mmCIF file of C-alpha atoms in Angstrom:
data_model
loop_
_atom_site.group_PDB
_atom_site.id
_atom_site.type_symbol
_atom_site.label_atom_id
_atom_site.label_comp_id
_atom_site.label_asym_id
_atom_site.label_seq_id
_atom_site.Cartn_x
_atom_site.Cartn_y
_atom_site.Cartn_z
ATOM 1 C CA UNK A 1422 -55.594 123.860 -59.761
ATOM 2 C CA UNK A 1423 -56.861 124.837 -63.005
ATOM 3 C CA UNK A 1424 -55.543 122.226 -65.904
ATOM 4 C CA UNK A 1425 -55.932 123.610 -69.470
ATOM 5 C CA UNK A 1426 -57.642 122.078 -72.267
ATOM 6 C CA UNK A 1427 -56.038 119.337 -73.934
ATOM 7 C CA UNK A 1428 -54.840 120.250 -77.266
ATOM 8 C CA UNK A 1429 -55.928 118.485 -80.071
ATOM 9 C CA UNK A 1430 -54.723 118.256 -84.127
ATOM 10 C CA UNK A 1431 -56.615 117.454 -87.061
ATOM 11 C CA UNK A 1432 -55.183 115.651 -89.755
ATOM 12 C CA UNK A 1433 -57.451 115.465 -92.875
ATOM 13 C CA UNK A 1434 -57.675 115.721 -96.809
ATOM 14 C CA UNK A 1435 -59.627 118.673 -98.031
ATOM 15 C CA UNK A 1436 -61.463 116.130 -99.859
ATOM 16 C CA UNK A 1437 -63.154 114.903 -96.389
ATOM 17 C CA UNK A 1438 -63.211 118.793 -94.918
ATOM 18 C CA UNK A 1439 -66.851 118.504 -94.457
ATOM 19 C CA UNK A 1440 -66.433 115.439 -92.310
ATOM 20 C CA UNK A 1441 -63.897 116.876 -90.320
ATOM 21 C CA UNK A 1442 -66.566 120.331 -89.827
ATOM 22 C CA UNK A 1443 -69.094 117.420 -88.764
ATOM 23 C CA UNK A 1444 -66.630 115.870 -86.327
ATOM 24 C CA UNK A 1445 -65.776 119.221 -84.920
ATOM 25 C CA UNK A 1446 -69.714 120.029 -84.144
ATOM 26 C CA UNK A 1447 -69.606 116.883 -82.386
ATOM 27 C CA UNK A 1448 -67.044 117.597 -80.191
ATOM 28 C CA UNK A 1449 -67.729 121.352 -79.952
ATOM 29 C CA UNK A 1450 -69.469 120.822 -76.313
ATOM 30 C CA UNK A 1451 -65.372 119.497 -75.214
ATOM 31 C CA UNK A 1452 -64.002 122.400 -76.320
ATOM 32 C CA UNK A 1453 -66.927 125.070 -74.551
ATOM 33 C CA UNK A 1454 -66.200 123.110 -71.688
ATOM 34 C CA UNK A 1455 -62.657 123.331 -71.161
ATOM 35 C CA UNK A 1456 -61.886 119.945 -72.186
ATOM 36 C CA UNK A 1457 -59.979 120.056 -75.229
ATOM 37 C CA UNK A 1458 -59.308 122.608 -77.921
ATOM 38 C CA UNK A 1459 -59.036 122.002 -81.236
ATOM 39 C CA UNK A 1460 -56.325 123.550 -84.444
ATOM 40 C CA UNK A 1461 -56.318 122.232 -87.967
ATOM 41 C CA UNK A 1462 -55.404 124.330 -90.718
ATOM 42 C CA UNK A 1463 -58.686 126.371 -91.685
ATOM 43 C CA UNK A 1464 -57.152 128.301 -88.414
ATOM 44 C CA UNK A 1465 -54.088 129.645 -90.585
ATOM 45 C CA UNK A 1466 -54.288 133.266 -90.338
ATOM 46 C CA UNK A 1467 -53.687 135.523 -93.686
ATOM 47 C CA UNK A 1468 -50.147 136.188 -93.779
ATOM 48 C CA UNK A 1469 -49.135 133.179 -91.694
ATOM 49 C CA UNK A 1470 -46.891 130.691 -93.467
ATOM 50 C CA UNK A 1471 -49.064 127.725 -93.717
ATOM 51 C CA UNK A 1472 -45.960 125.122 -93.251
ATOM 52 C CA UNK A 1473 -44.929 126.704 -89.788
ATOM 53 C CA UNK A 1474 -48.044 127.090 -88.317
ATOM 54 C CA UNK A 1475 -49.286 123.483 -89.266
ATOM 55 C CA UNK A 1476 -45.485 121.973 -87.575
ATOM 56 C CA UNK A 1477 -45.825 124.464 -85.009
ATOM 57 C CA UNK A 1478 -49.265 123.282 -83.571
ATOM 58 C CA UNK A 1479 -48.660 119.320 -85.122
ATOM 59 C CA UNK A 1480 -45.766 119.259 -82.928
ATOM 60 C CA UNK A 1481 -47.510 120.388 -80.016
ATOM 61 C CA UNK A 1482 -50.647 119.123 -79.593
ATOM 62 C CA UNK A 1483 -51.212 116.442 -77.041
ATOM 63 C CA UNK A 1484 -53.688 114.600 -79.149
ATOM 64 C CA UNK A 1485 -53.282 113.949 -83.393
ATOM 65 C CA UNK A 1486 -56.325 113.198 -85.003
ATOM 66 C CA UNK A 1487 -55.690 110.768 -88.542
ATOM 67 C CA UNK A 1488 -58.876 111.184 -90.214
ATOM 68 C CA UNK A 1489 -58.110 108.221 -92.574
ATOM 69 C CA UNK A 1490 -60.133 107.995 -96.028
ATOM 70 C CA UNK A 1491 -58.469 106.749 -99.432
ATOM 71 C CA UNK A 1492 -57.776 110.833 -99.720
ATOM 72 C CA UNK A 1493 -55.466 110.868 -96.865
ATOM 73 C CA UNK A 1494 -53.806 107.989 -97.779
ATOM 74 C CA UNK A 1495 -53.461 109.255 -101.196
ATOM 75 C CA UNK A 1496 -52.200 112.693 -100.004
ATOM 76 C CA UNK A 1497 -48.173 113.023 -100.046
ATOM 77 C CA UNK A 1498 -48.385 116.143 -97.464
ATOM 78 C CA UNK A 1499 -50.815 113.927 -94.552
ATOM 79 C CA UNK A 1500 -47.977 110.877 -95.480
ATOM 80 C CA UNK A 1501 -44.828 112.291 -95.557
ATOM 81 C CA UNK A 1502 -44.766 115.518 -93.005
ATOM 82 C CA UNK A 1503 -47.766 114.788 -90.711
ATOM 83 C CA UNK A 1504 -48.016 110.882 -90.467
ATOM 84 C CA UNK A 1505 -44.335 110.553 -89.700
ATOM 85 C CA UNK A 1506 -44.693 113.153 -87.221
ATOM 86 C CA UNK A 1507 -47.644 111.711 -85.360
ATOM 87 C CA UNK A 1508 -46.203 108.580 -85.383
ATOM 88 C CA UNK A 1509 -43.243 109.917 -83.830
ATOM 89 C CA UNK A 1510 -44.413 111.822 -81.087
ATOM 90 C CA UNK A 1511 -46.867 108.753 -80.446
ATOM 91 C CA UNK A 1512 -44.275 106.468 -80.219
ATOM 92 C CA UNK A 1513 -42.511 108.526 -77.641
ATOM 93 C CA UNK A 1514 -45.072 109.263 -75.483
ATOM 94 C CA UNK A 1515 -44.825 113.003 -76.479
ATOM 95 C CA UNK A 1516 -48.895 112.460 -78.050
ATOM 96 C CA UNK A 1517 -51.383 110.143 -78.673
ATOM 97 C CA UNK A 1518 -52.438 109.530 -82.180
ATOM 98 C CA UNK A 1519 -55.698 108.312 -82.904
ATOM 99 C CA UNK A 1520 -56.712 107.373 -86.430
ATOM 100 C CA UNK A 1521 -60.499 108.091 -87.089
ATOM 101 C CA UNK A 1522 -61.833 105.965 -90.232
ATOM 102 C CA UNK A 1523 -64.095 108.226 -91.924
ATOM 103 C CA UNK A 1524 -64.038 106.475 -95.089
ATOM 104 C CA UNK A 1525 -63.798 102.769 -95.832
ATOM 105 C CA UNK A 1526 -60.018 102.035 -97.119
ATOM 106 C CA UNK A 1527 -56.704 99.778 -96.726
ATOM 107 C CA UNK A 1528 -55.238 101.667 -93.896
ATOM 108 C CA UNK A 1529 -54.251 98.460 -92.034
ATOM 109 C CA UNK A 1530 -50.807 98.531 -93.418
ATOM 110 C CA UNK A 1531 -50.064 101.327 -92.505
ATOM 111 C CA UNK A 1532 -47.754 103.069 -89.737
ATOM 112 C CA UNK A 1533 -50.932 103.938 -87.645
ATOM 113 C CA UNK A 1534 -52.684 100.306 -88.326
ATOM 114 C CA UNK A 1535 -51.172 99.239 -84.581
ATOM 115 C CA UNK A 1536 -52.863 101.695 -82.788
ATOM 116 C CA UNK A 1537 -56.414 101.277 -81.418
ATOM 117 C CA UNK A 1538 -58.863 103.567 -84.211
ATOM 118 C CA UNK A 1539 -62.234 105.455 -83.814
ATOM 119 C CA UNK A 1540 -65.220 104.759 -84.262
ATOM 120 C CA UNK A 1541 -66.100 101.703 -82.245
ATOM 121 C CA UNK A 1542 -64.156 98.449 -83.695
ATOM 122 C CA UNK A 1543 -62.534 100.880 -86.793
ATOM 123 C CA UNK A 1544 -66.084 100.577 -88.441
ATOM 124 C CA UNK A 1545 -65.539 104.008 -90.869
ATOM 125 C CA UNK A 1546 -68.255 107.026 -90.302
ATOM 126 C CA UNK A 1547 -69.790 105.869 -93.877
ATOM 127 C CA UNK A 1548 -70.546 102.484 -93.189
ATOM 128 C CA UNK A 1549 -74.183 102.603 -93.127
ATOM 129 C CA UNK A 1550 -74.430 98.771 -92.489
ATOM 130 C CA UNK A 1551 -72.659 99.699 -88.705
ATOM 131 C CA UNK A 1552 -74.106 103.501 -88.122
ATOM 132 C CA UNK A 1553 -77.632 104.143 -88.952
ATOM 133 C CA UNK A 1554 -76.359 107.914 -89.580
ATOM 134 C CA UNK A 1555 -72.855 109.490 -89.369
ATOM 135 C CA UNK A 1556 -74.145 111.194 -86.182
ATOM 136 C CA UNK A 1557 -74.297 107.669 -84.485
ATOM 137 C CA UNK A 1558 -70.702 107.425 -85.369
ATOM 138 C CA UNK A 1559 -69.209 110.942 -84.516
ATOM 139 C CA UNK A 1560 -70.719 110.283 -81.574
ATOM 140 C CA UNK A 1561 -68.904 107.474 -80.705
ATOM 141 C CA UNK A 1562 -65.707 109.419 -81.644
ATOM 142 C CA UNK A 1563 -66.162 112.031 -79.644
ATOM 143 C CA UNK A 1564 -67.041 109.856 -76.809
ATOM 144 C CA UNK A 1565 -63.350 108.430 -77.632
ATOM 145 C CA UNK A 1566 -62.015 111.631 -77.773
ATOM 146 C CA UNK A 1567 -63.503 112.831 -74.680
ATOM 147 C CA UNK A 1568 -62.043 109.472 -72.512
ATOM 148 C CA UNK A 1569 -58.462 110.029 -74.037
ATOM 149 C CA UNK A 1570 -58.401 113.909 -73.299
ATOM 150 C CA UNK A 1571 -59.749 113.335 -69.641
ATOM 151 C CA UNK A 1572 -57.349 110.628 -69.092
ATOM 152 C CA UNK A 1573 -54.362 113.132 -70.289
ATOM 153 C CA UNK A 1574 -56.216 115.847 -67.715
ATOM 154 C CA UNK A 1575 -55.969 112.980 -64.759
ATOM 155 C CA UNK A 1576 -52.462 112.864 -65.880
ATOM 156 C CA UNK A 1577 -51.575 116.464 -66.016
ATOM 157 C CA UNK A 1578 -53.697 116.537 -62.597
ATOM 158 C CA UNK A 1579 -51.540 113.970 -60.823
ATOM 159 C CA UNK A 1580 -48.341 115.146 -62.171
ATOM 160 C CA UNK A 1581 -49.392 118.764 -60.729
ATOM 161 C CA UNK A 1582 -50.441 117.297 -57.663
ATOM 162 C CA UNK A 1583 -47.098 115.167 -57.111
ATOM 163 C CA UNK A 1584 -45.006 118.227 -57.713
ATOM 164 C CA UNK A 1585 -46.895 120.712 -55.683
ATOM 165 C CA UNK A 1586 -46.313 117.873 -52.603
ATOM 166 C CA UNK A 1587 -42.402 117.477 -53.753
ATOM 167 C CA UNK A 1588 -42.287 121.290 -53.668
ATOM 168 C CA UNK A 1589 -43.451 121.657 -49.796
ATOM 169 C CA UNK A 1590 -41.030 118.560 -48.848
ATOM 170 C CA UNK A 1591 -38.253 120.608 -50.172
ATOM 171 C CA UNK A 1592 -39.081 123.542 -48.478
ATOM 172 C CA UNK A 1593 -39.620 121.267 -45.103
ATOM 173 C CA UNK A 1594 -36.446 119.585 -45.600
ATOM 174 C CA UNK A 1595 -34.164 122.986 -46.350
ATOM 175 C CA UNK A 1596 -35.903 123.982 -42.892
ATOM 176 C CA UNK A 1597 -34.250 120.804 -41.345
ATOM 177 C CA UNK A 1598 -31.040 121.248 -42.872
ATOM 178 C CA UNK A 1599 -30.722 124.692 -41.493
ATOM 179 C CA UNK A 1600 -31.829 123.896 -38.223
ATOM 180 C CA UNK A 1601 -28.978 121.124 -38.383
ATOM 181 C CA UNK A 1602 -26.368 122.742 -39.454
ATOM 182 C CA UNK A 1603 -25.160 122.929 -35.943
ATOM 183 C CA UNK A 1604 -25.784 119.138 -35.692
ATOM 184 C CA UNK A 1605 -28.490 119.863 -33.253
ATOM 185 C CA UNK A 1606 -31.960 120.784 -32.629
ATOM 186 C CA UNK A 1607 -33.083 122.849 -30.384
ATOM 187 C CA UNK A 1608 -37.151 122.796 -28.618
ATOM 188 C CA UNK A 1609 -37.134 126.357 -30.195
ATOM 189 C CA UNK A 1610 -36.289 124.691 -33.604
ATOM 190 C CA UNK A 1611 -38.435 121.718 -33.089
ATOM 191 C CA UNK A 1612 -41.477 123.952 -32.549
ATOM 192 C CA UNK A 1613 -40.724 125.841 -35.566
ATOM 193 C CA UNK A 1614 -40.447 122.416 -37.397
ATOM 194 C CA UNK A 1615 -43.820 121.387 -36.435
ATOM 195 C CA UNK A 1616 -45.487 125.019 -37.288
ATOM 196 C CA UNK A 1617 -44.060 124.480 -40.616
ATOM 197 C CA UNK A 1618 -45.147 120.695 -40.855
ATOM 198 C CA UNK A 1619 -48.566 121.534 -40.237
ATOM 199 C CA UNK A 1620 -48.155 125.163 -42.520
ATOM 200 C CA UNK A 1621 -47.925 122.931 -45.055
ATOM 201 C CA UNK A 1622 -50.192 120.738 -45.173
ATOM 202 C CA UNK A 1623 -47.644 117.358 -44.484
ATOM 203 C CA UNK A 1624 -47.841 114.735 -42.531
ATOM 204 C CA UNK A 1625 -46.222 113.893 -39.399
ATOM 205 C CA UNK A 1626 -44.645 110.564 -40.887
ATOM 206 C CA UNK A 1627 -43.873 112.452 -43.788
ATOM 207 C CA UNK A 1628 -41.936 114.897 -41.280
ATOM 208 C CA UNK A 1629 -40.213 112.382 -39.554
ATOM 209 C CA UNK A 1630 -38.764 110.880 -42.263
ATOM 210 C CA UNK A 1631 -37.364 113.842 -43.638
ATOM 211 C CA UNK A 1632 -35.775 114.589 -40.832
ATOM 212 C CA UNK A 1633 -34.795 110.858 -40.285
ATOM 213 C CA UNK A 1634 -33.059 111.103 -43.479
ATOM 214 C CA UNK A 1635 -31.284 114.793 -42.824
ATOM 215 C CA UNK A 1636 -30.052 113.221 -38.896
ATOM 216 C CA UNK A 1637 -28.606 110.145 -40.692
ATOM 217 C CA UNK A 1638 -25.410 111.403 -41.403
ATOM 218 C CA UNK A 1639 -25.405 112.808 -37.865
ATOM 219 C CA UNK A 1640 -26.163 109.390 -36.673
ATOM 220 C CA UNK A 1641 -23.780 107.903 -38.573
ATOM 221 C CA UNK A 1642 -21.133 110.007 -36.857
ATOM 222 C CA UNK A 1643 -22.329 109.475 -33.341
ATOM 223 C CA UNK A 1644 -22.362 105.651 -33.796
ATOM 224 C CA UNK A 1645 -18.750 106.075 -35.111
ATOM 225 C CA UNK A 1646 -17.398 107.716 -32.411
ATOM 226 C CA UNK A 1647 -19.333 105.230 -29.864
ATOM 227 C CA UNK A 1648 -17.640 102.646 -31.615
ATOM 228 C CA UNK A 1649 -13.988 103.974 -31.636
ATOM 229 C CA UNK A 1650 -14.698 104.792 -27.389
ATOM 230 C CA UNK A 1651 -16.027 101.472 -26.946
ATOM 231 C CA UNK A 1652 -12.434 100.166 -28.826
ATOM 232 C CA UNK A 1653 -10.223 102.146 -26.597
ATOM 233 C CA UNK A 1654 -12.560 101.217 -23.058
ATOM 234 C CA UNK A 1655 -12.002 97.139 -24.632
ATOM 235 C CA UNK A 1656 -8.287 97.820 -25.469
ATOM 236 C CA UNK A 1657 -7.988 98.551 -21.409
ATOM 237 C CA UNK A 1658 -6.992 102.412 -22.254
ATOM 238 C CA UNK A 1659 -10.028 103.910 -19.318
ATOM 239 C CA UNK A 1660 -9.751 105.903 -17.997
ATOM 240 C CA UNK A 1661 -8.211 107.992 -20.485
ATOM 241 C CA UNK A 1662 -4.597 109.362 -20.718
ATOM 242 C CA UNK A 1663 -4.008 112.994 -22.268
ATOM 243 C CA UNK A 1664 -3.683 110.908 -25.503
ATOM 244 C CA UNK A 1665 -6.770 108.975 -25.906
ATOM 245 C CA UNK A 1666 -8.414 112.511 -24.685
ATOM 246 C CA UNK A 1667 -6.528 114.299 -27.606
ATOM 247 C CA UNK A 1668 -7.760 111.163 -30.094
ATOM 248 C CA UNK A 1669 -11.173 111.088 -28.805
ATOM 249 C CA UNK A 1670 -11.282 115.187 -29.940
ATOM 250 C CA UNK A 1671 -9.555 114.603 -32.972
ATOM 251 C CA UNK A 1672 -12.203 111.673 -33.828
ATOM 252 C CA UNK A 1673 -15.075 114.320 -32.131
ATOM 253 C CA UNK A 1674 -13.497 117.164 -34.599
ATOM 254 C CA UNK A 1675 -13.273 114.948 -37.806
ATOM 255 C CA UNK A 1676 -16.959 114.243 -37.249
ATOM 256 C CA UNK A 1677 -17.893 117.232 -36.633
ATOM 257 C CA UNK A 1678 -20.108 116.437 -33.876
ATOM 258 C CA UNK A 1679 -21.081 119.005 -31.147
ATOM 259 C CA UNK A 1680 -18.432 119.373 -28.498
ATOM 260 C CA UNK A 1681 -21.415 118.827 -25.976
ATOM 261 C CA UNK A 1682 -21.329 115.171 -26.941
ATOM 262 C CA UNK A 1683 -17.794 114.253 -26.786
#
């Protein structure tokens, strides 16, 4: 099962573009291993319209990067079009955002001051009091970055994983239901059953209670029927007349149960 990289969105002011190169050497050994992959919009082609391909990829990316300085907060554009929108994909479990503090600023207020921030404890890349260099910090991003992308991966793997099983229960089960559509199974069906069980890769209890759940209806019907001869055999009516005989058919025939077990 090959799961692709996770896609990731940078958010920035040109002001802090050589922060955001910086940042993208750091986590330029995730993307040449699969991991993640990265758009901001130095990828704009010529000819492109810049608006498009920025909402395009924003609202597609599985991770949004807020690289928060006083520039960003400053910018209308980051505010108004791509906050908002990170925010609202974040917030409905379409992304996550992640605000990365580059520069020291009073981003608590804002929209994005709830969710957990990178680098380590929100300490921004230019504090040289808390990072020795900004390398010490963009490290620790990227180590972020890296746990948040692989848990989306384990995600995507799981989900894959859970459908591919759902997938060969369905095609088990629509086995069963045309192997019952005569209410019965045969040993010829039954063997077929269990060369498609194992085919497959399921279980046997997985097997069995499909087909548990596909005979219940049939079960259902039998236990009706026992119920409505055990009536007339307690209402004194055995042996049977011509009339209970023709009511114990019509009960058999409104079942639809095989005639072998009337």
């Amino acid at each position: 099962m090959t799961i692709e990289p996770v896609t990731v969105f940078f958010s920035y002011s040109h002001e802090d573009e050589e922060l955001r190169k910086n940042l993208e050497k750091h986590l330029k050994i995730l993307m040449r291993n699969g991991v993640i992959s990265g758009w901001h919009d130095r990828k704009i082609l010529p000819g492109d319209e810049w608006d498009k391909a920025i909402n395009k990829n924003l609202n597609t990316a599985q991770i949004i990067l807020l690289l928060i300085s006083a520039d960003f907060l400053a910018s209308d554009y980051c505010w108004d079009i791509e906050v908002n929108t990170a925010m609202q994909r974040h917030d409905t479990g379409n992304a996550i955002t992640i605000p990365v503090i580059l520069r020291s600023c009073n981003w608590r207020s804002a929209p994005f001051g709830k969710l957990q921030a990178l680098p380590k404890n929100a300490k921004p890349v230019r504090d040289t009091r808390i990072w020795p260099t900004v390398d010490d910090a963009f490290t620790d991003i990227a180590q972020g970055i890296e746990k948040a992308a692989n848990d989306i991966r384990q995600r995507l793997r799981e989900s894959y994983q859970a459908q591919i099983s759902q997938h060969k229960r369905d095609e088990y089960r629509q086995l069963v239901r045309d192997y019952l559509a005569d209410r019965k199974l045969t040993p010829l069906e039954e063997f077929r059953l269990k060369q498609k069980r194992e085919a497959l890769g399921l279980s046997e209890p997985e097997a069995q209670a499909i087909l548990k759940e596909e005979q219940a209806p049939l079960e259902n019907a039998r236990n009706t029927y026992r119920d409505f001869l055990l009536h007339l055999i307690e209402a004194g009516h055995y042996p049977f007349n011509d009339e209970n005989l023709t009511e114990l058919r019509q009960m058999n025939d409104e079942l639809e149960l095989p005639d072998s077990e009337v």
